[in-house]
CSV table of C-alpha atoms in Angstrom, one decimal:
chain,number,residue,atom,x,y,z
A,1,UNK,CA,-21.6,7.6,6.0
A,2,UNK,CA,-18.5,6.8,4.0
A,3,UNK,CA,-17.9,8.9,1.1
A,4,UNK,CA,-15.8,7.2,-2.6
A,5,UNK,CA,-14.5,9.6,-5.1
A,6,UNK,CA,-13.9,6.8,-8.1
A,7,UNK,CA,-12.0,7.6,-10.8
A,8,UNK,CA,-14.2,7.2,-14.0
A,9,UNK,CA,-10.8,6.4,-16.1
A,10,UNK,CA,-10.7,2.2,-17.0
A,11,UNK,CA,-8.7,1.5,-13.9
A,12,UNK,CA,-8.1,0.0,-10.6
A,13,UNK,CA,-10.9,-2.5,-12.2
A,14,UNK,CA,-10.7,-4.5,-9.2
A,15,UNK,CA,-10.6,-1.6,-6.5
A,16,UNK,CA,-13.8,-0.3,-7.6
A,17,UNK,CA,-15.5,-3.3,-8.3
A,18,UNK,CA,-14.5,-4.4,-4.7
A,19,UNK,CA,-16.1,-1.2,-3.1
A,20,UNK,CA,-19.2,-1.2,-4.7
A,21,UNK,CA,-19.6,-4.9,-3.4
A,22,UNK,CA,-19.0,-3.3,0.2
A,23,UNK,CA,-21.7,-0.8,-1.1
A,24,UNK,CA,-24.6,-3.4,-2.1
A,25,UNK,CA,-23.9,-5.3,1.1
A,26,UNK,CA,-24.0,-2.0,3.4
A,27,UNK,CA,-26.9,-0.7,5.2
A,28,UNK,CA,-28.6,1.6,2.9
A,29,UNK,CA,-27.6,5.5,2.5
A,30,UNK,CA,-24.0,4.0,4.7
A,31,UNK,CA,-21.5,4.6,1.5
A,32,UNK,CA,-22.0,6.9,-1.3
A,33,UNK,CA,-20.2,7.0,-4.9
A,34,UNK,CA,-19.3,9.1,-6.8
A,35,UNK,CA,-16.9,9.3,-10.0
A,36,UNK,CA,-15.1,11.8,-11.9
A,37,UNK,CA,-12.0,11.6,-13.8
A,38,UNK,CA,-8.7,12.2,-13.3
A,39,UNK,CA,-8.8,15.2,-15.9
A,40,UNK,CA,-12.0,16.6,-14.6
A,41,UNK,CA,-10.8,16.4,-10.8
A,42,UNK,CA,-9.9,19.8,-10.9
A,43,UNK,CA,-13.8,20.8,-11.3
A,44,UNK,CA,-15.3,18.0,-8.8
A,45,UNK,CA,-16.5,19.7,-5.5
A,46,UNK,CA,-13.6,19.5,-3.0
A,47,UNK,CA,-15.3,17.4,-0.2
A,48,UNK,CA,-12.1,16.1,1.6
A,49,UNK,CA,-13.6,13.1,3.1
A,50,UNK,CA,-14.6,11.6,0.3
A,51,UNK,CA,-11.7,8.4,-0.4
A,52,UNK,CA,-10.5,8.9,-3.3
A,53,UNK,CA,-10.5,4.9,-5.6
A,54,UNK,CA,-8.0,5.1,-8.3
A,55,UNK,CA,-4.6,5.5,-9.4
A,56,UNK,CA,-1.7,6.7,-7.3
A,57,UNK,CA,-2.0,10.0,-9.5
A,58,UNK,CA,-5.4,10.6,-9.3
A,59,UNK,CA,-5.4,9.8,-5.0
A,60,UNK,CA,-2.8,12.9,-5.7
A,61,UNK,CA,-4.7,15.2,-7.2
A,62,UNK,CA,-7.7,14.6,-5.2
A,63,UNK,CA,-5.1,15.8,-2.1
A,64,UNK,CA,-4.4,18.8,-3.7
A,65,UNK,CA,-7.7,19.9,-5.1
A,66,UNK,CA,-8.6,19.7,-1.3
A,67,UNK,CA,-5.2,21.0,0.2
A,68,UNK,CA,-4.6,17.7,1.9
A,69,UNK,CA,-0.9,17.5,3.1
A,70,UNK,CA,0.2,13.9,1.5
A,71,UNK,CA,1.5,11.7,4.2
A,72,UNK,CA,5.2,10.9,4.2
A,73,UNK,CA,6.8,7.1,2.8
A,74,UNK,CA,5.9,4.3,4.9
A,75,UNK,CA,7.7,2.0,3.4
A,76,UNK,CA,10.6,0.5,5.6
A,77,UNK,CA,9.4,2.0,9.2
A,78,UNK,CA,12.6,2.2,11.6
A,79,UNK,CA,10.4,-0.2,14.0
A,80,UNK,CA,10.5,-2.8,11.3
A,81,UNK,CA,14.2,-2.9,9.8
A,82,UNK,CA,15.3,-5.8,11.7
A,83,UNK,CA,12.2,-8.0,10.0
A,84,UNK,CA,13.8,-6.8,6.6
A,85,UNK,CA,16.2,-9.6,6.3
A,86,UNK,CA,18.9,-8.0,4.4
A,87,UNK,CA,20.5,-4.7,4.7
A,88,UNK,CA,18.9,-1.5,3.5
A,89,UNK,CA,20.2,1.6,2.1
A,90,UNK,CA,18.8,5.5,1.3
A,91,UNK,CA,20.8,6.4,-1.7
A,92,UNK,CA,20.5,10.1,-3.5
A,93,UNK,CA,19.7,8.7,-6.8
A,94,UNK,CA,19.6,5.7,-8.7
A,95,UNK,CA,23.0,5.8,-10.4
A,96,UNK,CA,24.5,5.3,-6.6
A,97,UNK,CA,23.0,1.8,-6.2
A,98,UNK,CA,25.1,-0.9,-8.3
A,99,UNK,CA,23.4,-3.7,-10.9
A,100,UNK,CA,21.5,-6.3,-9.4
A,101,UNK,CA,20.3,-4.4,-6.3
A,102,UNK,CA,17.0,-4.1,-5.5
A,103,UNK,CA,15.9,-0.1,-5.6
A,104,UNK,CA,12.7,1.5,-5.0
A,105,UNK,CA,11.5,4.8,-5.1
A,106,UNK,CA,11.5,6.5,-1.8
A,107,UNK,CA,8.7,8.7,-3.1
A,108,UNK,CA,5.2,6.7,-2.7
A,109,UNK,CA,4.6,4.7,-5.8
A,110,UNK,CA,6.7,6.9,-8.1
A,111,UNK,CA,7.5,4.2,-10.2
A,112,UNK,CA,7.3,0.2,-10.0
A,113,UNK,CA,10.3,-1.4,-7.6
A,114,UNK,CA,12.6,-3.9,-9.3
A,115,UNK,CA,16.3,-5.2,-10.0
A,116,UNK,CA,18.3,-2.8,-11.6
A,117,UNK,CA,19.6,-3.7,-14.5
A,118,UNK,CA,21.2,-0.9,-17.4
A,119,UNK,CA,18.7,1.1,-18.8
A,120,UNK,CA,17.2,5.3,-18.3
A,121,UNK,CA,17.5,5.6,-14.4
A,122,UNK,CA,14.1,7.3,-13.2
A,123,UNK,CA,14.4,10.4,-10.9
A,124,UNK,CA,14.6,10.6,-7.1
A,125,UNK,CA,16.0,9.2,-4.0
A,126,UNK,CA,16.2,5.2,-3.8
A,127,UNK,CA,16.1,2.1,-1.2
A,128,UNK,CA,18.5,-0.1,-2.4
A,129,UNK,CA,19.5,-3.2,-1.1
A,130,UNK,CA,20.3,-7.2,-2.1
A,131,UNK,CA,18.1,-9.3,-3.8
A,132,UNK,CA,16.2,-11.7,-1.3
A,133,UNK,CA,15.6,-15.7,-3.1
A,134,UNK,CA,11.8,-15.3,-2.3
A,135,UNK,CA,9.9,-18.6,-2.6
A,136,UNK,CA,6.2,-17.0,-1.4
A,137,UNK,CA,4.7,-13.8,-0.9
A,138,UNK,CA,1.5,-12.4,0.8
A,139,UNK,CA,-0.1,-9.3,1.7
A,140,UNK,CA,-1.6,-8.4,5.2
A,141,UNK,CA,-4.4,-5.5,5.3
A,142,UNK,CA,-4.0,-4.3,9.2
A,143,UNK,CA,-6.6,-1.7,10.0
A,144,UNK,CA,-6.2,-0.4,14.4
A,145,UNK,CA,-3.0,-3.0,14.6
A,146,UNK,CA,-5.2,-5.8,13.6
A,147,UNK,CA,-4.9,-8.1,10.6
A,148,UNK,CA,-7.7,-8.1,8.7
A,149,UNK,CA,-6.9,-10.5,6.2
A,150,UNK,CA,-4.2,-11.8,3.9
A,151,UNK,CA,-4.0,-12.7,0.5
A,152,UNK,CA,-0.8,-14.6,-1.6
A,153,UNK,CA,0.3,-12.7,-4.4
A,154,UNK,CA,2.8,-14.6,-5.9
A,155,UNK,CA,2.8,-17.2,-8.7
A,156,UNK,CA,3.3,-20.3,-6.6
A,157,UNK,CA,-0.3,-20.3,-4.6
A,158,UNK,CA,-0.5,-24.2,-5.0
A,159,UNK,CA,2.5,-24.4,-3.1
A,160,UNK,CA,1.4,-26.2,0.6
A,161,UNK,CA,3.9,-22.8,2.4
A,162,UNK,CA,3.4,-21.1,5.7
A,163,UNK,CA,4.8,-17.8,7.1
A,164,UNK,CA,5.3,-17.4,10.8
A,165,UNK,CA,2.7,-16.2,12.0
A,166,UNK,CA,4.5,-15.4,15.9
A,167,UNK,CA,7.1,-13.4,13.2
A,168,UNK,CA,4.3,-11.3,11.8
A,169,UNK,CA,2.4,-10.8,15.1
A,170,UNK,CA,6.0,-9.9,16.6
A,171,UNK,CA,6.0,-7.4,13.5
A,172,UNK,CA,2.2,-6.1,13.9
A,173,UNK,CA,3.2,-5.5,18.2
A,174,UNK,CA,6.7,-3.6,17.1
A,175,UNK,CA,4.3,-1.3,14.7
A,176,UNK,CA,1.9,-0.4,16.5
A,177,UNK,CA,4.1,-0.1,19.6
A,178,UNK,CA,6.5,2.7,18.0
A,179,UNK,CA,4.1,5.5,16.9
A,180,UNK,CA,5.1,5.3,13.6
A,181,UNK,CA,2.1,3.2,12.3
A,182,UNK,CA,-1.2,4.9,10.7
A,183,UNK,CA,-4.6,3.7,11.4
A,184,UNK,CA,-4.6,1.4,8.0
A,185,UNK,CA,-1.7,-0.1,6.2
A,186,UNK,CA,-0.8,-3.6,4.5
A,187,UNK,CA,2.4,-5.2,4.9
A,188,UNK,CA,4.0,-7.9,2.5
A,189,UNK,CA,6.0,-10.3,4.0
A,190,UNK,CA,7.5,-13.5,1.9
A,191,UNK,CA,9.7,-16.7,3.1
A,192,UNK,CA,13.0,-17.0,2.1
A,193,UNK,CA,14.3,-20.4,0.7
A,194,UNK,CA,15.8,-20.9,4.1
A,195,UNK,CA,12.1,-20.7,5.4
A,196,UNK,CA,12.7,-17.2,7.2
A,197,UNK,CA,9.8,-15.2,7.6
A,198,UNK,CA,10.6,-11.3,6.4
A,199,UNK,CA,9.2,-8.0,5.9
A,200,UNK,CA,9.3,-6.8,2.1
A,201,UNK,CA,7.7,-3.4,2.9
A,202,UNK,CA,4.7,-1.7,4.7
A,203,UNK,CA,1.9,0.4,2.4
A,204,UNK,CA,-0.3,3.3,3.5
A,205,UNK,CA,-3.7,2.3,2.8
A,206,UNK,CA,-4.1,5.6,0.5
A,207,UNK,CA,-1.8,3.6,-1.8
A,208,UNK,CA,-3.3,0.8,-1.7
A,209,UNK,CA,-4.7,-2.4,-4.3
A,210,UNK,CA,-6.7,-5.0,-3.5
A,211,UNK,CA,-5.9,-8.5,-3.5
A,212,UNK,CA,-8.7,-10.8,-4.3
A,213,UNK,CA,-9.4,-13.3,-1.5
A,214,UNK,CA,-7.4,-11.4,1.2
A,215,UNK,CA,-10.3,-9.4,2.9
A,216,UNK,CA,-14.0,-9.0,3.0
A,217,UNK,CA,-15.2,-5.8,0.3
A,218,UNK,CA,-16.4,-4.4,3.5
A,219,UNK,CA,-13.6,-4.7,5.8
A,220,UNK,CA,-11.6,-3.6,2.4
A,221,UNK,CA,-13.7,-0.2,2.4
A,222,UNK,CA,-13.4,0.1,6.0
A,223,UNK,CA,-9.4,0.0,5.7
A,224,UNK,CA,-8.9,2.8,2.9
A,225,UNK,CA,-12.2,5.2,5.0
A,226,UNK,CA,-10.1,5.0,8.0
A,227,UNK,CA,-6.8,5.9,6.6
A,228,UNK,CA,-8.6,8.4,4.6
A,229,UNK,CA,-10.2,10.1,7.4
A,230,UNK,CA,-6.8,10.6,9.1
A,231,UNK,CA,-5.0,12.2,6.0
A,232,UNK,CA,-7.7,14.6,5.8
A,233,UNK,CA,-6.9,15.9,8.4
A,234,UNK,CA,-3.6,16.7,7.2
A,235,UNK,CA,-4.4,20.1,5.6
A,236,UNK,CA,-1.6,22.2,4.0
């Protein structure tokens, strides 16, 4: 049986709603639900297999209320730079990387990647690099080195545009073949204006949305339980 922990806050709409579908198509007594929220977690029974469905905070607390080691940035693996398409930098904090460049957190999810521009710098190391001219962008959910599905997330979906797919199977082979990769994980991958076919980043599947259209609920469910059951055996 596959155990959810939801969070009973009003998010991850979608993620939940997406589970519970995977539940009402399941055979009976095969997933279980539960919800608490993310400022009662502390008082929720600490059953460490249960996957937790909610924010990247609450999938946080949930590891620490059951002394779950989190798992470290996925990210850009080392076995999938040359798929990146532009060069790649680890800086020490945001200040380092100049205007324009594209910076993420190298902390999971600690706050939303974009172009820097002048502002408050957030905290923390950074992946900088140049900005890539994007003209599509899907995600792939890969559970065991398999694609599962896909799903196109940017604003141009009535565009007729194709990715390579030999590029992302060359990029699924290189993953799995390194080590590196967990059991679950999506990567986004986007084509250029020259019609190059790059990696944007990977995602552990504890940090995960959903996408609708790119997967089945069930093979959806399937993806985060796997992943879960790995972390949890991560203990501190």
């Amino acid at each position: 049986m596959n155990a959810f922990l939801f969070q009973a806050d009003p998010v991850t709409l979608i993620e939940k709603r997406t589970i519970r579908h995977a539940s009402m198509l399941a055979s009976k007594g095969s997933i279980e639900i539960t919800s608490v929220t993310l400022d009662g977690i502390d008082d929720a029974p600490a059953n460490r297999y249960a996957v937790p469905v909610g924010t990247v905070e609450f999938c946080r607390a949930w590891m620490e209320r059951c002394g779950i080691q989190e798992p470290g940035p996925l990210d850009f693996p080392v076995s999938l730079r040359r798929f990146l398409g532009r060069n790649l930098e680890r800086l020490e904090n945001y200040a380092a990387a100049p205007l324009g460049a594209w910076v993420k957190p190298v902390r999971t999810k600690a706050w939303d990647a974009h172009v820097k521009a002048a502002g408050t710098p957030p905290e923390g190391e950074v992946w900088a690099s140049g900005p890539l001219r994007l003209i599509a962008e899907w995600r792939v959910y890969v559970l065991n080195g398999c694609a599962l599905g896909l799903g196109r997330y940017d604003d141009g979906e009535e565009d007729d545009l194709e990715f390579s797919q030999q590029t992302l199977m060359d990029m699924l082979s290189a993953f799995s073949g390194s080590g590196e990769a967990p059991r679950a994980y999506a990567l986004d991958i986007a084509l250029t204006h020259d019609l190059k076919t790059v990696l944007i980043e990977a995602t552990d599947a504890w940090a995960i949305g959903f996408y609708k259209g790119s997967c089945s609920p069930a093979h959806y469910a399937e993806l985060l339980a796997s992943r879960w059951r790995e972390i949890a055996g991560n203990t501190k």
